[in-house]
Coordinates of C-alpha atoms and ligand atoms in Angstrom, one line a residue:
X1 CA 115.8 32.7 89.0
X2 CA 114.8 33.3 85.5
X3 CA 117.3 33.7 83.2
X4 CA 118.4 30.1 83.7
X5 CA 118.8 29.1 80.1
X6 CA 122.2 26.5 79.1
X7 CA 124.8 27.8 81.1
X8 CA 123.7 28.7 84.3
X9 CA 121.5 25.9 84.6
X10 CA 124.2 23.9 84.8
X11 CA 125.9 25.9 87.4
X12 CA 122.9 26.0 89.8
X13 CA 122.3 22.3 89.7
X14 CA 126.3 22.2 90.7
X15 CA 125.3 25.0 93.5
X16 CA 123.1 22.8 95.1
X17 CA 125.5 20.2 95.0
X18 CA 127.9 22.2 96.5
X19 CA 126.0 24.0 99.4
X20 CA 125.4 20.1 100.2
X21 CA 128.4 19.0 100.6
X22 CA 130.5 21.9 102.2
X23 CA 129.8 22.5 106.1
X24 CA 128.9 26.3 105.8
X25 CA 128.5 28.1 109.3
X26 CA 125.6 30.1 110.1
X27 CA 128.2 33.5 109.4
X28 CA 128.8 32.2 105.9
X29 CA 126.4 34.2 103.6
X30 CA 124.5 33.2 100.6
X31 CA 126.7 35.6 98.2
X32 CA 130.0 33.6 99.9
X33 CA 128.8 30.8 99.0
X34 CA 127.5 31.5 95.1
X35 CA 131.3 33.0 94.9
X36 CA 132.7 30.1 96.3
X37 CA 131.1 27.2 94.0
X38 CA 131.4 29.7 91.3
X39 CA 135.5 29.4 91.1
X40 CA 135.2 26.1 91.5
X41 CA 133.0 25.3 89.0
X42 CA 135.0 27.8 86.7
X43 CA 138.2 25.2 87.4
X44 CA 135.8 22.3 86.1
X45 CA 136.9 20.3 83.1
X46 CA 135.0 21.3 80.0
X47 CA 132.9 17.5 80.5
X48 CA 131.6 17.8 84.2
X49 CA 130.6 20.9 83.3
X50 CA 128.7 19.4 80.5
X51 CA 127.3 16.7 82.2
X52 CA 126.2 18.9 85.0
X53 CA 123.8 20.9 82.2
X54 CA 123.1 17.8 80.9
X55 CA 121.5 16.8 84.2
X56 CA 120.0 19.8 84.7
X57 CA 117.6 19.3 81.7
X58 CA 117.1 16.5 82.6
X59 CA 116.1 17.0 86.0
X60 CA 114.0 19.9 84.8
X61 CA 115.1 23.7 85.4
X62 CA 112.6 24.4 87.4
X63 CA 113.0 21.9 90.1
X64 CA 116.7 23.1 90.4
X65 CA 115.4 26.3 90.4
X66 CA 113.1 25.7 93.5
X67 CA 116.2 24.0 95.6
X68 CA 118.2 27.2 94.8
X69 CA 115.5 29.3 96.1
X70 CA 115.1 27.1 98.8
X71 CA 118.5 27.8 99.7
X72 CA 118.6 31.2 99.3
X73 CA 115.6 31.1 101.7
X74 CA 117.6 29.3 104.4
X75 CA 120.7 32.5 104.5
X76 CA 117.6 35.0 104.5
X77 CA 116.3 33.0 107.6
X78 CA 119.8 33.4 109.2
X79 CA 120.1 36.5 108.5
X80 CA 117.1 38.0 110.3
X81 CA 118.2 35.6 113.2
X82 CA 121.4 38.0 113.3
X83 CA 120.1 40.9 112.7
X84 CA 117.7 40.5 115.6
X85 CA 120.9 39.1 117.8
X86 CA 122.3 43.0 116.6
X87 CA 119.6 45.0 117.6
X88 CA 119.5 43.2 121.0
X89 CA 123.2 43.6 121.2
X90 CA 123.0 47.7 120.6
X91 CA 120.3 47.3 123.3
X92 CA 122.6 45.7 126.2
X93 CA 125.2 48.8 124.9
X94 CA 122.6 51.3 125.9
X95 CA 122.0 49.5 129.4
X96 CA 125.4 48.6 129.8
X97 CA 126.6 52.1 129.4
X98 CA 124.2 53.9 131.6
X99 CA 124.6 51.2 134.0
X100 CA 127.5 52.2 134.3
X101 CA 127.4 55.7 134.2
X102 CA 124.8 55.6 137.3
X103 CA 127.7 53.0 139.0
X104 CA 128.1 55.5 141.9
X105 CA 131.9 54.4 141.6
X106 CA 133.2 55.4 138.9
X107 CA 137.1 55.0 139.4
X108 CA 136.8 51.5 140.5
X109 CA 135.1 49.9 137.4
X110 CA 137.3 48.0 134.7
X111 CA 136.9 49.1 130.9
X112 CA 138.5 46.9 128.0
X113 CA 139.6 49.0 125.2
X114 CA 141.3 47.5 122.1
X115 CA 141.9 48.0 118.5
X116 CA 142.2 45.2 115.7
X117 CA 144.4 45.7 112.6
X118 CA 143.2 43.9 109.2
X119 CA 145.2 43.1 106.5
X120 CA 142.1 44.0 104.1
X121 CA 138.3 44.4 103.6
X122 CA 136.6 42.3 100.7
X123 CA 133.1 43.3 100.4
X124 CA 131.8 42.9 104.1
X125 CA 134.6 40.4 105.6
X126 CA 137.7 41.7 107.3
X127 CA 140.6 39.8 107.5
X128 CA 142.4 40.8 111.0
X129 CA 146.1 40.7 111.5
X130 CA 146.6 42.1 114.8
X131 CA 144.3 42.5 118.2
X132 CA 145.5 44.6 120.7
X133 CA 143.4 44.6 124.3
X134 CA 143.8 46.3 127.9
X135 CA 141.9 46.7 131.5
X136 CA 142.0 49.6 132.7
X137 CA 140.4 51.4 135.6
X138 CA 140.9 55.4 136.4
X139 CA 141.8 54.0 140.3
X140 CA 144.7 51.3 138.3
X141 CA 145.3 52.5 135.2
X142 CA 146.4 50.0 133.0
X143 CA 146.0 46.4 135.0
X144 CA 146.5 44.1 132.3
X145 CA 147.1 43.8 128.5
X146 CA 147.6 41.3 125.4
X147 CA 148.1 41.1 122.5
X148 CA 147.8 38.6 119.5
X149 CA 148.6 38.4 115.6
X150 CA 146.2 36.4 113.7
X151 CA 146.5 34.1 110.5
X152 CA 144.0 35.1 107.9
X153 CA 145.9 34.6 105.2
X154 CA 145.9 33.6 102.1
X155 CA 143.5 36.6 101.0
X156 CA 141.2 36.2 98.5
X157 CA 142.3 36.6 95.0
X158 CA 142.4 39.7 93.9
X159 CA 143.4 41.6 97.0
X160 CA 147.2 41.9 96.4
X161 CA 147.7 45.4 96.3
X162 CA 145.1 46.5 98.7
X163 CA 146.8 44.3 101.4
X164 CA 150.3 45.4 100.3
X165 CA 149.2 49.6 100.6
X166 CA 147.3 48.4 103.7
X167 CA 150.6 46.8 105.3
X168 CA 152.5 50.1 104.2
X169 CA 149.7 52.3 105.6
X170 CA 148.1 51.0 108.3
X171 CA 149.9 48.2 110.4
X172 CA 153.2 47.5 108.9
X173 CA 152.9 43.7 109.7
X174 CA 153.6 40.5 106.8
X175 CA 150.5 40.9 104.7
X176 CA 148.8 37.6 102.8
X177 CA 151.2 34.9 104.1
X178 CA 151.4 32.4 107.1
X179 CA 151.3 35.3 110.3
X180 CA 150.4 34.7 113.5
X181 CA 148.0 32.0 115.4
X182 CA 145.2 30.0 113.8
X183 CA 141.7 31.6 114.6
X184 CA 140.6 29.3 117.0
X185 CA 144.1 29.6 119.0
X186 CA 143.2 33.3 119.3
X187 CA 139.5 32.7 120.6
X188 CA 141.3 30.3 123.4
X189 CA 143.7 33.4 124.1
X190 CA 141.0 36.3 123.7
X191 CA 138.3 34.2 126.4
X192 CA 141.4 33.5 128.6
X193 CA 142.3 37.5 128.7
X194 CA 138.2 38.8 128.8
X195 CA 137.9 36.2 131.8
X196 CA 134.7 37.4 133.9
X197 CA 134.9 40.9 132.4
X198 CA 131.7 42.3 131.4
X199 CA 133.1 41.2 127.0
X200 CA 132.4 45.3 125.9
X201 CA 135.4 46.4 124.6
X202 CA 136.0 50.3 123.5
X203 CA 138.0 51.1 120.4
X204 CA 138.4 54.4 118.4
X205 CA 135.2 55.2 115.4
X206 CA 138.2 55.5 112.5
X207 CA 137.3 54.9 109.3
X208 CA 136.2 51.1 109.3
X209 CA 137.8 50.0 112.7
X210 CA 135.1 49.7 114.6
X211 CA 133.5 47.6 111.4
X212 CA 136.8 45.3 112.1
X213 CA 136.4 45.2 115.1
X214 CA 133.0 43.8 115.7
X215 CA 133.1 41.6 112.2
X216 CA 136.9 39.9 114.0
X217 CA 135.3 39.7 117.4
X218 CA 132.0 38.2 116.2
X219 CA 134.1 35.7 113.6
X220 CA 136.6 34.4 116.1
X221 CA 134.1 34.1 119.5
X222 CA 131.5 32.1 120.5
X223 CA 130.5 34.4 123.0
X224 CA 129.1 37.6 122.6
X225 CA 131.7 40.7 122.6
X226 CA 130.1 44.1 122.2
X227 CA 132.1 46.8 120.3
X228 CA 131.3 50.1 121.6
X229 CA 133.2 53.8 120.2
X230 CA 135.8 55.0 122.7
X231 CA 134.3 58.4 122.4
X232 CA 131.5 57.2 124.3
X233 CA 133.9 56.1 127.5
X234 CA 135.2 60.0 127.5
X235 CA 132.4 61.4 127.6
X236 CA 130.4 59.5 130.1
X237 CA 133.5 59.5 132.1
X238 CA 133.5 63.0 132.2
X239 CA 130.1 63.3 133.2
X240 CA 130.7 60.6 136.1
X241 CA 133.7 62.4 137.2
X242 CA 133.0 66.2 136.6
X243 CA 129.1 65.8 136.5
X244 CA 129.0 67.9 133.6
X245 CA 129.4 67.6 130.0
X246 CA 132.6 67.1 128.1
X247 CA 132.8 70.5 126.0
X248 CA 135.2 69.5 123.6
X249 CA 134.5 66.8 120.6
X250 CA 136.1 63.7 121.7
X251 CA 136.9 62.1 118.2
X252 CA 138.9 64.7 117.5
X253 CA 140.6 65.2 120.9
X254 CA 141.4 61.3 121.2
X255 CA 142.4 60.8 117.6
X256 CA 144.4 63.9 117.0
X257 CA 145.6 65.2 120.4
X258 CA 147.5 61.8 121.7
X259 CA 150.8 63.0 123.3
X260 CA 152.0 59.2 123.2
X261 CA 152.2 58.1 119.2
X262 CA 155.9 57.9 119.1
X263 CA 156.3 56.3 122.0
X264 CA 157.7 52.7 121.8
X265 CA 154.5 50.8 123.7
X266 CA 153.3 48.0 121.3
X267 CA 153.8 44.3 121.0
X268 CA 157.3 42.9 120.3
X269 CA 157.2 42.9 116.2
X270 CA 156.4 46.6 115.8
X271 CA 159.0 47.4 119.0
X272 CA 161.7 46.0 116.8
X273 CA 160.3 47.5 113.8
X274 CA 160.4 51.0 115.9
X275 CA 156.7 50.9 114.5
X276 CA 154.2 51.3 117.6
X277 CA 152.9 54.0 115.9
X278 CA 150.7 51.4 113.7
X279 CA 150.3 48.8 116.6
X280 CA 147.1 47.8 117.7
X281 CA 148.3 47.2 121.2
X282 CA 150.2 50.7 121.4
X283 CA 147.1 52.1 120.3
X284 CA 144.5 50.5 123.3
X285 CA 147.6 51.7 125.8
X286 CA 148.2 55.3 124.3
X287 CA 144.0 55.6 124.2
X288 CA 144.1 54.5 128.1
X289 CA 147.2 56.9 129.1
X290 CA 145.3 59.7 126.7
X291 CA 142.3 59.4 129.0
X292 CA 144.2 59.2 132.1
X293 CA 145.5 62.6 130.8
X294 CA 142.4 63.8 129.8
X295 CA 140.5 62.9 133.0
X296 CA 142.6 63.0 136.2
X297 CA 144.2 65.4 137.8
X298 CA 148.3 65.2 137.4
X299 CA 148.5 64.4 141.2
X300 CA 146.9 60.9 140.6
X301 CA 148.8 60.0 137.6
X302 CA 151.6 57.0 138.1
X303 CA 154.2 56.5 136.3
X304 CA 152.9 53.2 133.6
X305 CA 149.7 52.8 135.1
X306 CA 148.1 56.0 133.8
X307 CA 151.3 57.9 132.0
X308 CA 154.8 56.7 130.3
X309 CA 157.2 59.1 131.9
Ligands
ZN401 ZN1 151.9 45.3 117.2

């Protein structure tokens, strides 16, 4: 905080006001926040903005310096808070998983796998648009599913034409206007679906979706939800059920080697689109059919439950 000669002086006494008077939750970070009072204050009238650098001399750089720091001390406080709530969470992965690979019955045990679709990424927020979850159990196959389009809109400025290639590309959905439920009707949704279920939910390592995915579960819930790669399910599966290790590499199988993208599975705007193909719903289905596939021998596949036709 050095360079805080005329102009910025100003702006970090109005900072400090800011960060007082806005309710910031502990996700918010510091850098949020600077960009945050930072438009505003470049939407001042020429005067407050004089008046706030006027103030600032007179309160003294130095102490407005110190509340700034003192701020910025306070996100860096938080943030080792959460990144100590993320090395325990990676923890209860590991135990979860072997847990459950030692779980002598295999077949029986109910997996969530999902996929959420964002409309974009600015810096390190995502802004979902689409969350597609299902149980499923080798024994059941697909027992129960949901899905849910989510309002993040509007997007931050800037991010037009990234959301517009993203909505082309990627999910075909309405990008940066009024679209879907509110976040907190989705957490009420979300926690009714999860229920008891142990909240570790599988989803393919593409690109950023699993960075989506954990950012979109952690924003919207209040409880924990663990994202955990897909690839991981196939291959302890196939140790559980073979006792032997999967030869083949499962990113690649499960990614490129789905027999089920054109078929119509996925929530009722991409069905009338003829779209599935980009639906995060049809995507947590044709993952659960793929593995079904993959895993069981055709005698124990059933019609919807663990194949379409
Ligand atoms: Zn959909």
């Amino acid at each position: 905080m050095n360079n805080l000669k005329g102009k910025t002086s100003g702006f970090h006494l109005y900072l400090v006001e800011f960060y007082g008077k806005n309710n910031f939750d502990e996700k918010t970070t510091f850098e949020k926040v600077r960009g945050l009072a930072n438009s505003s204050w470049n939407i001042l009238p020429k005067e407050q903005r004089e008046n706030y650098r006027y103030d600032s001399e007179v309160i003294g750089h130095d102490t407005v310096d110190r509340k700034v720091d003192k701020i910025i001390e306070s996100f860096k406080a938080i943030q080792a808070k959460q990144n100590q709530k993320r090395t325990e969470a990676a923890r209860k992965v590991k135990y979860f998983l072997e847990d459950t690979f030692d779980l002598f019955d295999w077949n029986s045990h109910v997996f969530l796998i999902g996929h959420v679709n964002y409309q974009v990424k600015d810096k390190n927020d995502f802004y979902p648009i689409e969350i597609g979850l299902v149980k499923y159990s080798f024994d059941e196959g697909l027992m129960d599913t949901m899905y849910i389009h989510i309002n993040s809109s509007p997007l931050p400025i800037g991010n037009e034409k990234s959301a517009r290639e993203r909505s082309e590309d990627t999910h075909q959905l309405p990008f940066n206007t009024n679209f879907g439920v509110s976040f907190n009707e989705a957490k009420i949704q979300i926690s009714k679906f999860l229920d008891n279920e142990k909240p570790f939910i599988f989803t393919l390592n593409e690109k950023d979706d699993i960075a989506a995915a954990r950012y979109t579960f952690d924003k919207i819930m209040d409880t924990e939800v663990y994202v955990v790669p897909l690839e991981n399910l196939l291959l302890r599966s196939y140790e559980a059920l073979y006792k032997k290790d999967y030869a083949n590499d499962p990113f690649d199988v499960l990614m490129n080697q789905n027999p089920w993208e054109f078929y119509d599975i996925g929530c009722e705007y991409h069905k009338d689109l003829a779209a599935s193909k980009f639906c995060s719903l049809a995507k947590a289905k044709r993952w659960a059919y793929h593995l079904s596939k993959i895993l069981l021998p055709p005698e124990l596949l059933y019609p919807v439950k663990h194949t379409i036709c």
